[in-house]
Steps between C-alpha positions, in 0.01 A plus 500: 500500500450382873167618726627552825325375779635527881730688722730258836126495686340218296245774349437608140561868583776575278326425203195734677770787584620486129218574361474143335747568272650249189745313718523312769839444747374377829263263534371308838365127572198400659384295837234353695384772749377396817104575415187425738327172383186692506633772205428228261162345673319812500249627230587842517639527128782813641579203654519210307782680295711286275811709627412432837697182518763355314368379142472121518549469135824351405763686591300771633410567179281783487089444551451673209156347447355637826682820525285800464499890489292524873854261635774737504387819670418250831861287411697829496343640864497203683835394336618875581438443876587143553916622334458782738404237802801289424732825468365572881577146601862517371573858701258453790715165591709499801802340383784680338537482139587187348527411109190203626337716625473831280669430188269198422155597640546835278537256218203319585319781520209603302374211314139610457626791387735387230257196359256776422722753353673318300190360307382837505738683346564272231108527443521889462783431290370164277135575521360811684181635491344812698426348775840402558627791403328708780641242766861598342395860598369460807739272599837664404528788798415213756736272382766749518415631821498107642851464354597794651352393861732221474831620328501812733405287829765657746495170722515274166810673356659505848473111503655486169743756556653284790478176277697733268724658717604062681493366117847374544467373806175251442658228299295512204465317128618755214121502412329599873849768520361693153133442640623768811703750278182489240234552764706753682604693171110490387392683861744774408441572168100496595533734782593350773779748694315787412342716769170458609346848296732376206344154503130698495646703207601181354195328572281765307746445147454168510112499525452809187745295307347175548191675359640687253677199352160314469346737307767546276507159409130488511495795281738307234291224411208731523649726228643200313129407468406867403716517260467248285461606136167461292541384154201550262595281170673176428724661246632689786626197664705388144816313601419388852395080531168366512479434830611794615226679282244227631611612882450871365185438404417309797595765736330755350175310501544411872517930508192489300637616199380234265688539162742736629876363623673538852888508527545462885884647592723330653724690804819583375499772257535302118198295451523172277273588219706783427778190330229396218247789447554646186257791585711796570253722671388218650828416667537840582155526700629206699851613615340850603220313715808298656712833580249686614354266780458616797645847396140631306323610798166340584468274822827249406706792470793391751728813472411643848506142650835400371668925612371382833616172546853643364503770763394287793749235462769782451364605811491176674847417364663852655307411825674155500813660481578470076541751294219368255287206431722325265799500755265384755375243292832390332695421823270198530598365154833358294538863346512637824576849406335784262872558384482137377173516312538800335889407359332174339227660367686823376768259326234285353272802364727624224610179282085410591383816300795503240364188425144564504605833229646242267223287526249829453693546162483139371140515520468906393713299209207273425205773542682674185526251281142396542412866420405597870503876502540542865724462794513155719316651818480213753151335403687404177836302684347195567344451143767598291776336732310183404581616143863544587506181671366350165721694295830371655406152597254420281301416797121614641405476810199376457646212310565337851129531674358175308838333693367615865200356618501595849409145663826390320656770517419409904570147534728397209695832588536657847394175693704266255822748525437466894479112470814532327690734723392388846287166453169608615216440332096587496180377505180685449269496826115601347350423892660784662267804490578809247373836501474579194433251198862474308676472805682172514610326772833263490646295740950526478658167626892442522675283352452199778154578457427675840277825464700850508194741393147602301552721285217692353503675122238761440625619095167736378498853497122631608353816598515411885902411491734766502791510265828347492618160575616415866538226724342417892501262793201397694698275680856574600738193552636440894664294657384680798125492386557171349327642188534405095533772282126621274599731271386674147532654186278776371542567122316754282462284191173566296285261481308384151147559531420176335640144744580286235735816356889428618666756734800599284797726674723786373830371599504783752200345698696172442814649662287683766350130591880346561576835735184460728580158512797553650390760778298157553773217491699768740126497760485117459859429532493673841706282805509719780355524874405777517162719370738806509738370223225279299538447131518855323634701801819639361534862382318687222834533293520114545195329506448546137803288382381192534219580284733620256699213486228289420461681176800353385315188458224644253776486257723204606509285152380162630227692706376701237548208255233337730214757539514695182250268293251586284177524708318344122769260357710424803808584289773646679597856402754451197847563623538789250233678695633394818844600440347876383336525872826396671706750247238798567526529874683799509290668262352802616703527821527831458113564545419292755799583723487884464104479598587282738787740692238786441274375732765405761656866483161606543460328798841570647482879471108492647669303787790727540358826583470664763120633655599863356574384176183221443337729176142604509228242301473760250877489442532133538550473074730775458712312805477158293627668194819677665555190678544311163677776336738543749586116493498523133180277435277746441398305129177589375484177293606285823228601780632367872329142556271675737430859575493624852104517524467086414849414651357248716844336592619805663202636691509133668730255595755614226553862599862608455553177372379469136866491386486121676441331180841625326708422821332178513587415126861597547494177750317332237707528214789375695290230628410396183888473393547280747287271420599511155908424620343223736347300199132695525236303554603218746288387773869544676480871466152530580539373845806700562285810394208364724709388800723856531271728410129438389393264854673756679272788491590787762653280755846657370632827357409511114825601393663193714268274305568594172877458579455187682332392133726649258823485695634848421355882496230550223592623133342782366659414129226225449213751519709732270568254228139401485307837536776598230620806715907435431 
């Protein structure tokens, strides 16, 4: 997943507006802004601010070592007025309208601004505290009410509206011609050719859901914490590693529980523990603390938060024109319509379920011959489909952990397949400045040994991180901005408690570490001019195929061949076992793509109503349940990835738009074919890959990319074949 972190202004506010959600589409590079000498002289310490002035560190690296709580409230208001002092300059300015003289200042607006919300934001999201947490709430109506000041600036719009309305008269490159449409097309869609008392209306939406959308996602970590299940004996714990029971036992001392175990949850809605615990009730305790977040009353409880934030973008969307939120937020992307979304999804949902019933009664199969005198309910899937999985392949998962030590699993695997496919290669930087003590810190060089990025990898899951795995810039690449790419990976690996114990992966985290890596080869691969279109800035229902493609490497023999190693031995994983892990990846499809669509139904119908029909939070379950039913998911055994009260995607950046990931996949599964008829892994195809599509960022329609790349329309037969939905 992508963290998205700017809007055409060179701020961070889209990633504020969107509640700071798991992706990331636009992001924004930095420059020198023209401050006093005497800002950094003084003694004053508001005013010896790290954000103050460009970071000298390489790069502009972030100053993480002298960054501090007490910098960003000053950073945000004095960067707040000096973006709102260069809009003025643009629109006070004599001189008609030019592209020099509008387009580009806008761009180079707002540096202040962006340097400190970008490094905020990924601290609330990589390493929050309360503090920080009360800036985010404090700070979310203002920064929508400063976006607004500027998208709904009559004598702005009116400069770009005559840029707009001359665009084929001023002679531009392909790149500055999209930069108008875009900027224009963003001013509309925020507000712009409304009315004055509309705009006011409009104004007032945006500031209750900028709230609202921080304390929902405040409130999911905060229940995730809550919720976290107390385990009073070892025997409990019977089937789950060592060093997960060590990190149980850790956590629950850090709680002051001393002897008991803590099971911290993870966001989506099936926890891992629930593959190896062999304690029924046990598993059983944990799935119901995982459905019931945010939905069991108490202060986290986010059902009248997430009604609200339904019925005010419904609202918004009818005042904008749309007939709902989703159609209002669909035009923007490759889907473009509701009509198009729901025919994928409603053709995908049935084979999805058929298959997840089959695979119910393979493992309801199992539970009766081991004498199980109950029904599979869906705290038993994962454990018993692990029985299945042995059953028919002879294979256990667990089998391949010893094989994935994350540092190889790092270097000999994700950087060594991007050595391979594109010839860059990494060293480790340990003078840069971390925030947090397993970050690590790499320099990326091409192939003629010039720099291209730094690219930072934070793996550990810990109580101040919230969940999921995503990627982030804190510097965007320009040509305009003359800026290198900084980007980074956030994991949510658990860490051993001891440091001379190993890090060992499920294949899962393995796979999720190839994906992020790939929102991050798409960030540092970046080779535009403009902030506007700067590495990630391509639609929701596009920006996660990139990502996806990368996970074809995971699995690519001669990559695998390289990383999978005994972390003891250094034996490479026998080819017997290797061959079961390339012959199992369609196992379970059925599960993991009917939880999957759940959630992205879920999110389309929210999305797709109108005020009237947003349901009350007391009805907000019986609405999730119909929903399901009526798409015929409704599986008690296969829960939706993530219930509407923790849905985190949706409530931010990924609101009508959760269904992103199985559009996405349909370009990666025909991507993948291609590179299998072009002779795979060639440093040929790489840069073919690179060159049309993954340096190209926004700076051309997505859908124009992908063709330019593949040469023909995408395939949907790909994703059919290997989701086994013939």
């Amino acid at each position: 997943m992508k963290t998205t972190l700017s809007l055409a202004l060179g701020t961070a506010l889209a990633l504020i507006l969107s509640g700071c959600s798991d992706t990331d589409t636009s992001q924004v590079a930095e420059s020198v802004p023209e401050t006093p000498t005497e800002t950094v002289m003084t003694t004053d310490p508001a005013e010896n601010n790290p954000f103050f002035v460009e970071s000298p560190l390489y790069m502009h690296y972030p100053q993480f070592d002298k960054i501090k709580n007490e910098h960003y409230l000053p950073a945000f208001e004095r960067g707040m007025e000096e973006q709102l002092a260069e809009i003025d300059a643009i629109t006070n300015q004599a001189e008609a309208p030019t592209f020099d003289n509008t387009l580009i200042p806008m761009e180079e607006s707002g540096q202040l601004l962006n340097r400190a919300a970008r490094v905020f934001f990924a601290m609330t999201s990589a390493n929050t505290n309360d503090e920080l947490e009360s800036i985010r709430s404090e700070m979310a109506p203002k920064f929508s009410a400063h976006n607004d000041r500027i998208r709904l600036n009559a004598e702005l719009f009116a400069r770009i509206q005559a840029l707009y309305d001359e665009r084929d008269t001023l002679e531009l490159d392909p790149e500055s011609y999209r930069l108008i449409e875009e900027t224009h097309k963003d001013f509309v869609r925020a507000g712009a050719q409304l009315s004055d008392a509309d705009k006011e209306t409009l104004k007032a939406m945006n500031a209750e859901l900028a709230s609202l959308q921080t304390q929902f996602s405040q409130n999911v970590l905060n229940e995730v914490n809550a919720s976290a299940v107390v385990v009073d004996s070892r025997e409990e714990l019977e089937g789950m590693s060592e060093t997960s029971i060590e990190a149980a036992a850790e956590a629950a001392k850090e709680k002051d529980m001393e002897g008991k175990y803590l099971i911290a949850l993870l966001n989506t809605s099936q926890q891992p523990p629930l593959t190896d615990l062999k304690d029924r009730a046990l598993r059983q305790r944990i799935m119901e603390a995982s459905l019931a977040r945010g939905s069991r009353g108490g202060e986290f409880d986010n059902r009248e938060i997430l009604t609200r934030v339904v019925k005010i973008r419904a609202e918004r969307a009818q005042l904008m024109g749309y007939p709902n939120h989703a159609a209002y937020g669909l035009e923007n992307q490759t889907a473009r319509t509701t009509e198009a979304v729901n025919e994928r999804l409603a053709s995908l949902a049935p084979p999805a379920a058929a298959n997840a019933k089959r695979e119910a009664a393979d493992i309801q199969a199992i539970i009766d011959a081991e004498g199980g005198d109950f029904q599979l309910a869906s705290w038993d899937w994962n454990f018993y489909a692990e029985k299945v999985r042995m059953q028919r392949y002879n294979f256990d998962a667990a089998q391949l952990r010893p094989y994935f030590e994350m540092n190889n699993v790092l270097e000999k695997g994700v950087f060594y397949a991007a050595e391979q496919v594109f010839g860059i290669t990494f060293k480790e930087r340990k003078d840069l400045p971390v925030y947090q003590e397993d970050v690590r810190v790499f320099e990326v060089f091409e192939a003629d040994g010039s720099t291209l990025a730094l690219f930072l990898m934070d793996p550990y899951a810990r109580p101040s991180k919230r969940g999921g795995a995503w990627m982030n810039a804190y510097v965007s690449q320009s040509l305009l901005m003359e800026n290198k790419p900084v980007v980074a990976n956030h994991l949510n690996i658990t860490k051993p408690t001891s440091a001379d114990e190993p890090t060992l992966m499920t294949f899962d985290e393995v796979t999720t570490m190839f994906h992020e890596f790939g929102h991050a080869l798409h960030g540092m691969f970046s080779n535009v001019k403009y902030p506007e279109f700067s590495d990630t800035s391509v639609p929701r229902d596009f920006v996660e195929y990139p990502s996806q493609v990368n996970e074809m490497w995971s699995t690519w023999p001669t990559i695998l061949e390289n990383y999978a190693v005994h972390y003891e031995t250094g034996e490479p994983m026998p080819q017997e076992l290797l061959d079961k892990v390339l012959e199992t990846r369609k196992f379970n499809q059925g599960y993991s793509t009917t939880e999957y669509l759940a959630a992205s139904l879920l999110d389309q119908k929210w999305h797709q109503l109108t005020p009237e029909e947003v349901p009350t939070a007391e009805g907000l379950l019986d609405f999730e349940h119909t929903t399901l039913q009526e798409a015929g998911v409704a599986l008690d055994t296969v829960p939706p990835r993530y219930r509407s009260t923790y849905f985190s995607h949706i409530v931010g950046g990924y609101s009508a738009g959760y269904y992103a990931y199985i559009w996405s996949e349909v370009l990666d599964a025909d991507t993948v074919e291609w590179f299998k008829e072009n002779g795979g892994l060639t440093r040929e195809n790489g840069d073919h890959f690179r060159q049309t599509l993954l340096s190209r960022g926004g700076a051309e329609d997505a859908m124009t990319l992908f063709k330019n790349f593949r040469g023909a329309e995408p395939d949907i037969q790909p994703l059919l074949d290997r989701r086994g939905l013939n």
